Tab-separated table of C-alpha atoms and ligand atoms in Angstrom:
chain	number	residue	atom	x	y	z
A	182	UNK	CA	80.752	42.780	99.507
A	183	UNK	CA	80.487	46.203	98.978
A	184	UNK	CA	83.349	48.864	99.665
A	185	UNK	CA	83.234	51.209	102.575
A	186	UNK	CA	83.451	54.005	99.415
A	187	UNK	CA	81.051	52.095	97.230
A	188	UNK	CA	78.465	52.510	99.939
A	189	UNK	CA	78.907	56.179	99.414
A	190	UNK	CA	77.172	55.905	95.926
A	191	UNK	CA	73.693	55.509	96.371
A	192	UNK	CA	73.534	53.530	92.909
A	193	UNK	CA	71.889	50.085	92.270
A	194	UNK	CA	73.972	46.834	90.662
A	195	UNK	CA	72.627	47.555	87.897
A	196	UNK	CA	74.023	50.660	87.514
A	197	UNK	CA	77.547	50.245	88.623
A	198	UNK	CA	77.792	47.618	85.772
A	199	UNK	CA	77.186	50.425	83.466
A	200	UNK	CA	80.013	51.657	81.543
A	201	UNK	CA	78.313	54.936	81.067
A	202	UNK	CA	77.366	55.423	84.663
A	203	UNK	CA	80.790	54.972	85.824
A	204	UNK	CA	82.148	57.350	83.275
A	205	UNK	CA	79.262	59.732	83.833
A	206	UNK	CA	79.553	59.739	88.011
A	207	UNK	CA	83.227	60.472	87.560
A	208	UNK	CA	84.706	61.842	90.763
A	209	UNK	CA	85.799	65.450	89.495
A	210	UNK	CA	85.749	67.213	92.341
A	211	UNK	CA	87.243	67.840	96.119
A	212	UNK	CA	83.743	68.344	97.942
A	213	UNK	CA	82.848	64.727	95.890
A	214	UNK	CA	86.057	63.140	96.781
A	215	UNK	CA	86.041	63.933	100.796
A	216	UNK	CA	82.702	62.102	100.975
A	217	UNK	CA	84.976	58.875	99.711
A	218	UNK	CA	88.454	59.574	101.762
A	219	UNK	CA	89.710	61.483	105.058
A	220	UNK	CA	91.127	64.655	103.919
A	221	UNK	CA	92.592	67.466	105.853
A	222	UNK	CA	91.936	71.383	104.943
A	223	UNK	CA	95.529	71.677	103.562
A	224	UNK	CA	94.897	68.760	101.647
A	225	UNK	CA	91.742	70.039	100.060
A	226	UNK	CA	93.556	72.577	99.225
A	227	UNK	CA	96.492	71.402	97.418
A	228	UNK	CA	94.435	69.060	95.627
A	229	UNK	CA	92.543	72.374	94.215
A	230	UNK	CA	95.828	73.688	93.575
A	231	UNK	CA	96.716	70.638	91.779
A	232	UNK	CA	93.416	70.512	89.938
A	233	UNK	CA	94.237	73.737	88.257
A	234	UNK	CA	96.950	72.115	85.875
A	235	UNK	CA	96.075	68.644	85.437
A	236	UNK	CA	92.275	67.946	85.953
A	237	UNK	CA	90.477	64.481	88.338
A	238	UNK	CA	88.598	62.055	86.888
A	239	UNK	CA	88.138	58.900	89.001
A	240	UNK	CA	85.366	56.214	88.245
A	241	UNK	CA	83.320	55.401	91.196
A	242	UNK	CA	84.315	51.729	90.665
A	243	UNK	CA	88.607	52.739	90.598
A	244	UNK	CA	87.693	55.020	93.557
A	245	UNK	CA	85.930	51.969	95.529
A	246	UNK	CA	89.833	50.524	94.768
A	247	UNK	CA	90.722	53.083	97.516
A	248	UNK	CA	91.693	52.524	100.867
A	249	UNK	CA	89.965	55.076	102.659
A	250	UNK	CA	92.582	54.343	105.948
A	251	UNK	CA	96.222	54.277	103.541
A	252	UNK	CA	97.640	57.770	102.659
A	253	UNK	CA	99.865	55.697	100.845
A	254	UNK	CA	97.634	53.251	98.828
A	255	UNK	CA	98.450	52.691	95.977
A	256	UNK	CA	95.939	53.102	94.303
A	257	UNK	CA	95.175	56.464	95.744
A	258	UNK	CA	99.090	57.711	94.721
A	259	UNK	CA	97.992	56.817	91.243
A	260	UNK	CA	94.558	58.532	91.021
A	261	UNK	CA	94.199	61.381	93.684
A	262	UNK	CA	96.271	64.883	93.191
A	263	UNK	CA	99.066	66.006	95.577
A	264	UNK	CA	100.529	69.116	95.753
A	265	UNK	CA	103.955	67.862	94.822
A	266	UNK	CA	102.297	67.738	91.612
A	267	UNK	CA	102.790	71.283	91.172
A	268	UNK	CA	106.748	70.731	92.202
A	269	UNK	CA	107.947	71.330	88.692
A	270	UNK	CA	111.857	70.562	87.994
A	271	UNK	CA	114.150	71.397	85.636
A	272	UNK	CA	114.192	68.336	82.816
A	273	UNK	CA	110.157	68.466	82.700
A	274	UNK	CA	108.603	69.025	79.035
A	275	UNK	CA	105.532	69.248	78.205
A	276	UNK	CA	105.436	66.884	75.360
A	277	UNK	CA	109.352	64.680	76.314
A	278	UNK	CA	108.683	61.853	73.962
A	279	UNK	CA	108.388	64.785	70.810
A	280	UNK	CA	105.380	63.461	69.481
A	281	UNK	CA	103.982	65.646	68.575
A	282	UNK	CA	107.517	66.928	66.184
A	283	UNK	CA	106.452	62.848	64.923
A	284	UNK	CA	103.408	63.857	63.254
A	285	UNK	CA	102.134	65.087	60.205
A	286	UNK	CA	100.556	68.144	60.998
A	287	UNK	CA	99.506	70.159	64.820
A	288	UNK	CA	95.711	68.671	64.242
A	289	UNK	CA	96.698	65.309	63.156
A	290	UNK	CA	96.048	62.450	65.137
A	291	UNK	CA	98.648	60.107	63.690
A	292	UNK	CA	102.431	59.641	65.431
A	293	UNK	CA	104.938	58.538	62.593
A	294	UNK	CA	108.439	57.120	64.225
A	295	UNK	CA	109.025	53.853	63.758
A	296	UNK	CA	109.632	52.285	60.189
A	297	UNK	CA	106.060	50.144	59.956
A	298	UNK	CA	103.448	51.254	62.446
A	299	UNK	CA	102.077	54.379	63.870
A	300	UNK	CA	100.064	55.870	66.788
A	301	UNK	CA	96.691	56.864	66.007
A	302	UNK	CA	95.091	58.614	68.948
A	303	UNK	CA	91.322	58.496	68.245
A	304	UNK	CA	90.158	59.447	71.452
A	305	UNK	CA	91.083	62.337	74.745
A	306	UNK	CA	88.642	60.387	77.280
A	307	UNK	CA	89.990	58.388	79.970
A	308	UNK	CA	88.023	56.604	82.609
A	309	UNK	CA	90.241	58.039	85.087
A	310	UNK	CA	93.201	60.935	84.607
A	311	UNK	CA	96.108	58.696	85.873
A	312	UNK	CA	98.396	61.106	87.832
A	313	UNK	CA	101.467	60.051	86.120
A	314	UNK	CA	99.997	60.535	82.707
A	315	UNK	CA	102.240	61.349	80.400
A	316	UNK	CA	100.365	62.762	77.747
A	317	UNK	CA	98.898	65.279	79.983
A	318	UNK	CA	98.850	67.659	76.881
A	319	UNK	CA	96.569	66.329	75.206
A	320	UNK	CA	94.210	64.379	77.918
A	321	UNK	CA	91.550	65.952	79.729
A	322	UNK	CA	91.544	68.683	76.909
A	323	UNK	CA	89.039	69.672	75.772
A	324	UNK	CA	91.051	71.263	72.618
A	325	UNK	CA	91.658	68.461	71.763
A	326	UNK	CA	88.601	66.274	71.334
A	327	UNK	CA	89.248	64.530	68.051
A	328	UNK	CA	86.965	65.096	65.189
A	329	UNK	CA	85.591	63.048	62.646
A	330	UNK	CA	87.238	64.453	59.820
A	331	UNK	CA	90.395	64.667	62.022
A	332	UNK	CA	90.318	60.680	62.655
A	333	UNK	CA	89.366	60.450	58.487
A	334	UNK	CA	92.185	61.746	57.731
A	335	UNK	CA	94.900	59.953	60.000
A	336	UNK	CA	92.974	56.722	58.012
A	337	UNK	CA	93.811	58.302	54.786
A	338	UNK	CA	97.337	58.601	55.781
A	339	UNK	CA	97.529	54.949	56.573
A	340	UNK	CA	96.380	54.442	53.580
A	341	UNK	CA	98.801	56.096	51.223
A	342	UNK	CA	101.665	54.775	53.104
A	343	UNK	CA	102.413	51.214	52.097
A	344	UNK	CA	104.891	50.544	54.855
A	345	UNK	CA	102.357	50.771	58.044
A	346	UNK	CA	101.831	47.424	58.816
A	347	UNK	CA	100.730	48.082	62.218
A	348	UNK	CA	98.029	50.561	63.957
A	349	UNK	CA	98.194	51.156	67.553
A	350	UNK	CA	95.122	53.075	68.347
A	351	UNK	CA	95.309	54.853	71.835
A	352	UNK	CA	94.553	58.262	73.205
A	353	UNK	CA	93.483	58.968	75.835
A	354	UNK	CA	91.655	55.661	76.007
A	355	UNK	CA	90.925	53.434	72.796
A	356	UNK	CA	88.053	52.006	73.958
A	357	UNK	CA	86.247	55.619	75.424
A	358	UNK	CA	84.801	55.512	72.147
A	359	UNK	CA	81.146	54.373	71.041
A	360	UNK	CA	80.954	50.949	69.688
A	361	UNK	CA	79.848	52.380	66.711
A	362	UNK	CA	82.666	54.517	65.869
A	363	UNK	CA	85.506	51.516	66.684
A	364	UNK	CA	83.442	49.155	64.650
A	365	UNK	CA	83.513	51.786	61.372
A	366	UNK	CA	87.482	52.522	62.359
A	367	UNK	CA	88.409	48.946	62.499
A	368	UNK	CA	86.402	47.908	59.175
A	369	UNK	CA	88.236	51.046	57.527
A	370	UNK	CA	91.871	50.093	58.819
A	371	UNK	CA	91.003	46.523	57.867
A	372	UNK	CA	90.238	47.352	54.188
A	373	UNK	CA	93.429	48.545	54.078
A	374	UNK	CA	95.518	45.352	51.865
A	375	UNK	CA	98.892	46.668	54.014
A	376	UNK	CA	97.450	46.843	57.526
A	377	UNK	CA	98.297	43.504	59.294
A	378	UNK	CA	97.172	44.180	62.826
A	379	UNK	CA	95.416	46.436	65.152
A	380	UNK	CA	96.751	47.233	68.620
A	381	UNK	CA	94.234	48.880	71.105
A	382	UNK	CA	96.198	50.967	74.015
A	383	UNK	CA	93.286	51.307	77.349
A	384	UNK	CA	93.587	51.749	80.485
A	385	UNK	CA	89.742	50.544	80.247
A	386	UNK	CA	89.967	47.029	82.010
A	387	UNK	CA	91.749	48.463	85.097
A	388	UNK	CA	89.696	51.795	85.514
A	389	UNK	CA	86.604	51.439	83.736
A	390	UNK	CA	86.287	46.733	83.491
A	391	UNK	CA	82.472	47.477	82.914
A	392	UNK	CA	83.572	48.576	79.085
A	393	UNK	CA	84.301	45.460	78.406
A	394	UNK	CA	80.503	44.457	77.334
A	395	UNK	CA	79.492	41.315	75.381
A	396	UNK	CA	78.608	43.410	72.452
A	397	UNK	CA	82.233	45.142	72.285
A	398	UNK	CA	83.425	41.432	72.369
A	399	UNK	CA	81.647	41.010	69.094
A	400	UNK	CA	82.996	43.614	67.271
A	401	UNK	CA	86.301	43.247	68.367
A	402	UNK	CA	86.157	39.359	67.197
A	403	UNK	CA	84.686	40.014	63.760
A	404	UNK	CA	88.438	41.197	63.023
A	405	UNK	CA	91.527	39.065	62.073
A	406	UNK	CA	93.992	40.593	64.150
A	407	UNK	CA	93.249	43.028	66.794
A	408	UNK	CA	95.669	42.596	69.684
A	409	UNK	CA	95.360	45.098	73.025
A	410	UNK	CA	97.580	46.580	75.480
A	411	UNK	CA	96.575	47.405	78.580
A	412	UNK	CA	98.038	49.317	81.731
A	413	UNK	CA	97.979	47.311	85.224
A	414	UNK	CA	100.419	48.931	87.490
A	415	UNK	CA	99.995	47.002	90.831
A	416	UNK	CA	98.181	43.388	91.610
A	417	UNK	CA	95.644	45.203	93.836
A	418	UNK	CA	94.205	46.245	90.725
A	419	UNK	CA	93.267	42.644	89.076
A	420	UNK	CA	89.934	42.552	90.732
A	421	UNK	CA	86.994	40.561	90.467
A	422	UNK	CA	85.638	42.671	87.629
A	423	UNK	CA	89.016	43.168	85.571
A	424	UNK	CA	89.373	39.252	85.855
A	425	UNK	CA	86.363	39.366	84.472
A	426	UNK	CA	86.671	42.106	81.722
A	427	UNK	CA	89.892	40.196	80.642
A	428	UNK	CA	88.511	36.726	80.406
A	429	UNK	CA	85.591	38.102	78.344
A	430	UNK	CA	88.355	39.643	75.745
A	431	UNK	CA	90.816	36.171	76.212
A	432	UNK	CA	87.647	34.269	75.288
A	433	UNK	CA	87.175	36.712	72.119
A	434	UNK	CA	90.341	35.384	70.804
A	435	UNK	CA	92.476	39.152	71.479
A	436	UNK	CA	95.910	38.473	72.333
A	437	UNK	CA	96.622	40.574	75.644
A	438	UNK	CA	99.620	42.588	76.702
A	439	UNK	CA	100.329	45.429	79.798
A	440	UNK	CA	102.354	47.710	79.707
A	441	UNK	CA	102.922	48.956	83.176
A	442	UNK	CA	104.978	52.227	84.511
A	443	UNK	CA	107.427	52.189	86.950
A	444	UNK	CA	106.050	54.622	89.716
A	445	UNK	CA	107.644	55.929	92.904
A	446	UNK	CA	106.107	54.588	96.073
A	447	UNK	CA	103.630	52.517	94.087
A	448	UNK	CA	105.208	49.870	92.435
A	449	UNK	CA	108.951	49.746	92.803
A	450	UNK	CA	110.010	47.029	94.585
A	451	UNK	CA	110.894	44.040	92.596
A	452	UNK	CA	108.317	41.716	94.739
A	453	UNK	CA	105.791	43.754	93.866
A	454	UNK	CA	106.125	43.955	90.085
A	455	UNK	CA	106.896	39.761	90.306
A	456	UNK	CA	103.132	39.490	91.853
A	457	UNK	CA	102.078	41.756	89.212
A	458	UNK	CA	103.435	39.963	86.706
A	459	UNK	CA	102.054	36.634	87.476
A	460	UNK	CA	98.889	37.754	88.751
A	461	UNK	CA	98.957	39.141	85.137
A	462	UNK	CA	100.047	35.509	83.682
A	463	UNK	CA	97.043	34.118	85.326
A	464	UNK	CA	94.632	36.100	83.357
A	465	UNK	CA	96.200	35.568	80.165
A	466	UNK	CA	98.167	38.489	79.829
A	467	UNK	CA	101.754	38.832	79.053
A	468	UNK	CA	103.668	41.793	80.868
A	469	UNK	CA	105.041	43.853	77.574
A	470	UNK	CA	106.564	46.660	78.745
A	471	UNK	CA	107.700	48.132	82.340
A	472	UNK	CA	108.112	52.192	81.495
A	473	UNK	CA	110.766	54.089	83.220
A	474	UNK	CA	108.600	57.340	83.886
A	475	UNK	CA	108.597	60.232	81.527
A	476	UNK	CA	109.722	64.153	82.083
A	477	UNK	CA	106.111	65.163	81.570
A	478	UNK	CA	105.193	67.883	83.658
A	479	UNK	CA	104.850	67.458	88.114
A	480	UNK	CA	105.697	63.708	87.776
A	481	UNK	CA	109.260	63.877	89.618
A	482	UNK	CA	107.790	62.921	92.600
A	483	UNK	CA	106.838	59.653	90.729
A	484	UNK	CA	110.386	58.994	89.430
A	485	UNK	CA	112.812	56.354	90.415
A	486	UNK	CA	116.266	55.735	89.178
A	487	UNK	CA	116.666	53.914	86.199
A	488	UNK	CA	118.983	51.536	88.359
A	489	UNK	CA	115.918	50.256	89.826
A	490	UNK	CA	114.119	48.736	87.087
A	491	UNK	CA	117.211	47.272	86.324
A	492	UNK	CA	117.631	45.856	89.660
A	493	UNK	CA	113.992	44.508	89.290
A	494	UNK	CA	114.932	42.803	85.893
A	495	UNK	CA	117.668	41.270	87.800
A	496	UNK	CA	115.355	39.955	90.212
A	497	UNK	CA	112.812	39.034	88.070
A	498	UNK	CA	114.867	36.993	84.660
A	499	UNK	CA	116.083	33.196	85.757
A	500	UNK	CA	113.444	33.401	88.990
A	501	UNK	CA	110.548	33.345	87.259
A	502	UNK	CA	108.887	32.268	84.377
A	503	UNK	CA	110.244	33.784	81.026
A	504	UNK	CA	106.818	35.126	80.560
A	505	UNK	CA	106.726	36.712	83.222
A	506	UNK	CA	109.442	39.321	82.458
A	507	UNK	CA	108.820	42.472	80.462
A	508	UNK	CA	111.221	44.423	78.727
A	509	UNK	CA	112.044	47.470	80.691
A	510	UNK	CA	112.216	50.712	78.668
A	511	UNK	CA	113.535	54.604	78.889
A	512	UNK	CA	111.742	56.281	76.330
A	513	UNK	CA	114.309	58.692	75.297
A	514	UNK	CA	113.387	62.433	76.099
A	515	UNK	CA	113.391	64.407	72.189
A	516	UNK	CA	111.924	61.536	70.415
A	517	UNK	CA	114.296	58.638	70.062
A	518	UNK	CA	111.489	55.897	71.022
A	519	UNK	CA	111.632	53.410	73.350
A	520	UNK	CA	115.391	52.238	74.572
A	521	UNK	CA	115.596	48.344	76.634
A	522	UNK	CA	117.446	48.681	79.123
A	523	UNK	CA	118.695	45.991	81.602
A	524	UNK	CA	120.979	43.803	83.653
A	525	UNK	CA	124.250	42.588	81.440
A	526	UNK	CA	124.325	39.215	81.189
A	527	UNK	CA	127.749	39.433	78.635
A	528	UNK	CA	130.777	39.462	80.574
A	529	UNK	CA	133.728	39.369	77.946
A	530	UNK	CA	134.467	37.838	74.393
A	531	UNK	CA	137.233	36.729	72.672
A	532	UNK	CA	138.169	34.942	69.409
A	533	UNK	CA	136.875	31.639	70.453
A	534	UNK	CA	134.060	32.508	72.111
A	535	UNK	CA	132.074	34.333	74.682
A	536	UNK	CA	132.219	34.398	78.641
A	537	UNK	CA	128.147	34.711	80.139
A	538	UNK	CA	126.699	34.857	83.968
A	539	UNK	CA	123.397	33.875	84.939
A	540	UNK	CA	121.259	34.896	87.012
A	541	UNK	CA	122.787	32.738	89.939
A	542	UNK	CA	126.249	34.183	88.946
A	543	UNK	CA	127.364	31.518	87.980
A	544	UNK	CA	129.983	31.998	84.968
A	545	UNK	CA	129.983	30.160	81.771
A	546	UNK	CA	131.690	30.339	78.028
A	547	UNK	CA	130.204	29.637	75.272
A	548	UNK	CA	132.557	28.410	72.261
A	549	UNK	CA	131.606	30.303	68.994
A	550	UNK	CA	131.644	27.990	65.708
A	551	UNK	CA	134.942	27.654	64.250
A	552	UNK	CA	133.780	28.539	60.837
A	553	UNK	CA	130.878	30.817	60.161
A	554	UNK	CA	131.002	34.166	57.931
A	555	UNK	CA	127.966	35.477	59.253
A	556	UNK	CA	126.778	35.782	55.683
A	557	UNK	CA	123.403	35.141	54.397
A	558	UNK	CA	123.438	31.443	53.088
A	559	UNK	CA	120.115	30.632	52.776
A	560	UNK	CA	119.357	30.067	49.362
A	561	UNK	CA	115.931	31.572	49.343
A	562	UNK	CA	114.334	34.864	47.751
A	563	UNK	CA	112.668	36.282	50.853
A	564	UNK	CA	114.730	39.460	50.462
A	565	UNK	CA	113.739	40.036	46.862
A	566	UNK	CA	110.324	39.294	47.376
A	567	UNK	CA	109.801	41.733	50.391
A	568	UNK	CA	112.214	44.239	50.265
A	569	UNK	CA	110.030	45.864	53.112
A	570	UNK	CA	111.383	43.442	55.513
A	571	UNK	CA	114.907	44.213	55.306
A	572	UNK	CA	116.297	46.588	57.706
A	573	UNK	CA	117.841	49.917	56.427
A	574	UNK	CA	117.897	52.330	59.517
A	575	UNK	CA	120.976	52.514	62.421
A	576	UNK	CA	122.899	50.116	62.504
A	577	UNK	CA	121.538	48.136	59.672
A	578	UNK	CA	123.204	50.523	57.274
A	579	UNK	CA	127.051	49.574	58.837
A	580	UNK	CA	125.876	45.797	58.545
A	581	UNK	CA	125.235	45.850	54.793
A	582	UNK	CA	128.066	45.175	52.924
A	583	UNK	CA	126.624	46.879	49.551
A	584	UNK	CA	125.809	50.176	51.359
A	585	UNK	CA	129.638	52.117	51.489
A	586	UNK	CA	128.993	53.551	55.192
A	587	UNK	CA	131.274	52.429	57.498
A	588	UNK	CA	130.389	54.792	60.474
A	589	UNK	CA	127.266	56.679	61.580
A	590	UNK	CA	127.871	59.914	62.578
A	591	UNK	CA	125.857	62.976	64.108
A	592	UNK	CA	124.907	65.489	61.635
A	593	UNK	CA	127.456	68.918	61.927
A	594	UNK	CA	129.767	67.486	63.890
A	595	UNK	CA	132.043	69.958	64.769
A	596	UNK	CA	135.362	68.228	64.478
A	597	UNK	CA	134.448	67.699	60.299
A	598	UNK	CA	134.035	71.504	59.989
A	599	UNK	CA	137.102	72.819	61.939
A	600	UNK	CA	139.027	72.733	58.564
B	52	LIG	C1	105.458	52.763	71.688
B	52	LIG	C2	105.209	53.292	70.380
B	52	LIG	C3	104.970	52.455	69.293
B	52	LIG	C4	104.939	50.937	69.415
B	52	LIG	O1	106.160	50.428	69.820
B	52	LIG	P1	106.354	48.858	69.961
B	52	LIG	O2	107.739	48.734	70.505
B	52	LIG	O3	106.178	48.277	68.606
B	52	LIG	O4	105.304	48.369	70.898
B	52	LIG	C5	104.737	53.034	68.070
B	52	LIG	N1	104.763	54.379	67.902
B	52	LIG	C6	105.023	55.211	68.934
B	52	LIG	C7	105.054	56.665	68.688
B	52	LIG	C8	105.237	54.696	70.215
B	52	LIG	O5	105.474	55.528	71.227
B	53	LIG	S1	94.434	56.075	80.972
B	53	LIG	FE1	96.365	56.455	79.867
B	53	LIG	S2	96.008	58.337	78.689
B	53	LIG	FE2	94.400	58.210	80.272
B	53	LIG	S3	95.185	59.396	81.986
B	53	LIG	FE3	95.765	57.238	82.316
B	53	LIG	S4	97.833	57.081	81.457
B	53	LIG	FE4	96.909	58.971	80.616
């Protein structure tokens, strides 16, 4: 049945179901929008206001999502501008994960920070400009429309560096890219003897499902390894046509991850991220990662406390299925990556052993083995033959007992320079 909003595009089936319609008949505009929803004049105007800093896109087919009669749908919160938007505070940053301070060079397209993989951002499109996006920087820019030659050479740097075992390519959106240009990225990554898997981050199969054609499904399986991560943020969202769009990928043979974000008034209650999650279980996705939300610019109004993602991991581990439960994260503001955080389930140790709870609270010790040394005794070679696998960062470094270090310590610290 069609949408009261879908019956204000005067399309055909045909064209609805076309990838390139829907991105082409983005909603971009206020006099478009108030043909779809009730707005008021002060509302039209702080959407215009809002416009000015962080542009609207909206597919017709995420905009049919809408419910016309719900200021507070959630779907709406997520894709329609409010003027708290421009409510700026004082921990925003325009770029609060650093990376771009991660990357080789201003033009390149390549994010360096963990040991083995990188983020390769071969695209600025999006089928819709989420409104907590938090690389508004670079999305919606046109700036910053990768070339050619700028997405040659972030494939040269994988390349020359050994160690990347792992590509995520993301943008923008992965897949607002021709079929053409992913299937000549994917062969060139895939010649590359150290490059083990492929990880596509798009919002695609929850704003834009008709992407997912039979024809992408072919190039995507004529590679060992691709896995993709996509970006459900509420169960109202697994529709029809992103069951669909999913199933068609499942069927490829892609693994399938989400990685949603935790948004104010959208999704944080713990029932609602539970549905989510096995709604998401049910079409063969596991939930990844739940985000805490970044300081990127006029998204306070979209923060929670970090307390409440906890509190939904408590709710959520030991009720549910293991699967279920993704791995909340703070990405730490200046760069540091992505930080778990969650409920503690160790109460105390001692020398025999240590004292747990569960999720019931009910309180248990566990004896430790009488005799272990906690050194290596596995008589095999797998450290010599891949020294790549071993660990040398943080902690690592205090753990090794042939490495001197027996603290880490911040560089210049001012108590080692008072005498
Ligand atoms: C999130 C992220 C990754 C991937 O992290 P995983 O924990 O392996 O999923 C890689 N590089 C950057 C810059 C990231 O932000
Ligand atoms: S799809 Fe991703 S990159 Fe694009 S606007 Fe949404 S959050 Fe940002």
């Amino acid at each position: 049945m069609r949408s009261k909003i879908r019956s204000c595009f005067n399309e055909s089936d045909e064209e609805f179901s076309d990838w390139k319609w829907q991105y082409r008949n983005r909603i971009t505009t206020v006099e478009e929008l108030e043909k779809l929803i009730p707005l008021s004049n002060s509302e039209k105007k702080d959407i215009k206001k809002a416009l000015e800093v962080f542009p609207m896109a909206i597919s017709p087919y995420y905009a049919s999502l809408i419910d016309p009669e719900d200021p507070e749908c959630p779907i709406r919160l997520q894709a329609v501008p409010q003027s708290v938007e421009l409510q700026t505070s004082s921990w925003e940053l325009e770029d609060p994960l650093c990376e771009d301070q991660d990357s080789p060079s201003e033009e390149s397209c390549i994010t360096h920070r963990y040991p083995d993989r990188v983020l390769f951002l071969i695209s600025n499109r999006c089928g819709m400009y989420c409104r907590h996006c938090t690389r508004k920087r670079r999305v919606g820019n046109r700036e910053y429309d990768y070339s050619e030659k700028a997405i040659r050479e972030g494939i040269e740097y994988v390349r020359t560096r050994p160690e990347v075992r792992d590509v995520l390519l993301s943008g923008g959106d992965a897949l607002l890219v021709s079929d053409e240009r992913l299937d000549w990225l994917l062969g060139e990554l895939f010649s590359i003897p150290h490059v083990e898997i492929v990880r596509l981050g798009t919002r695609a199969p929850v704003t834009l499902p008709q992407r997912i054609t039979p024809e992408l499904c072919e190039i995507l399986g004529k590679y060992p390894s691709v896995w993709l991560n996509t970006h459900f943020n509420h169960p109202k969202e697994i529709t029809t046509e992103a069951k669909k769009a999913m199933d068609m990928l499942s069927r490829t043979g892609i693994p399938l991850g989400n990685q949603s974000v935790l948004l104010r008034g959208v999704n944080d209650c713990p029932t609602v991220i539970k549905n989510l999650c096995h709604e998401l279980l049910r079409i063969r996705t596991k939930p990844y990662y739940l985000y805490q939300c970044d300081l990127s610019f006029g998204l306070e109004h979209f923060r929670t406390s970090v307390a409440r993602g906890i509190e939904i991991i408590e709710m959520l581990r030991g009720h549910t299925s293991g699967l279920a439960v993704p791995t909340f994260v703070v990405d730490a503001p200046g760069g540091g990556g992505k930080i778990p955080v969650g409920p503690n389930y160790l109460i105390s140790n001692s020398d025999t052993g240590v004292t747990l709870r569960n999720y019931e609270g009910v309180i248990c010790f566990y004896p430790e083995p009488a005799e272990y040394s906690g050194k290596c005794q596995q008589n095999c070679s797998i450290c010599d033959k891949h020294p790549g696998l071993k660990s040398d960062t943080g902690l690592a470094k205090l753990y090794d007992e042939e490495n001197e270090i027996i603290s880490l310590e911040p560089e210049n610290l001012e108590r080692k320079q008072r005498f």
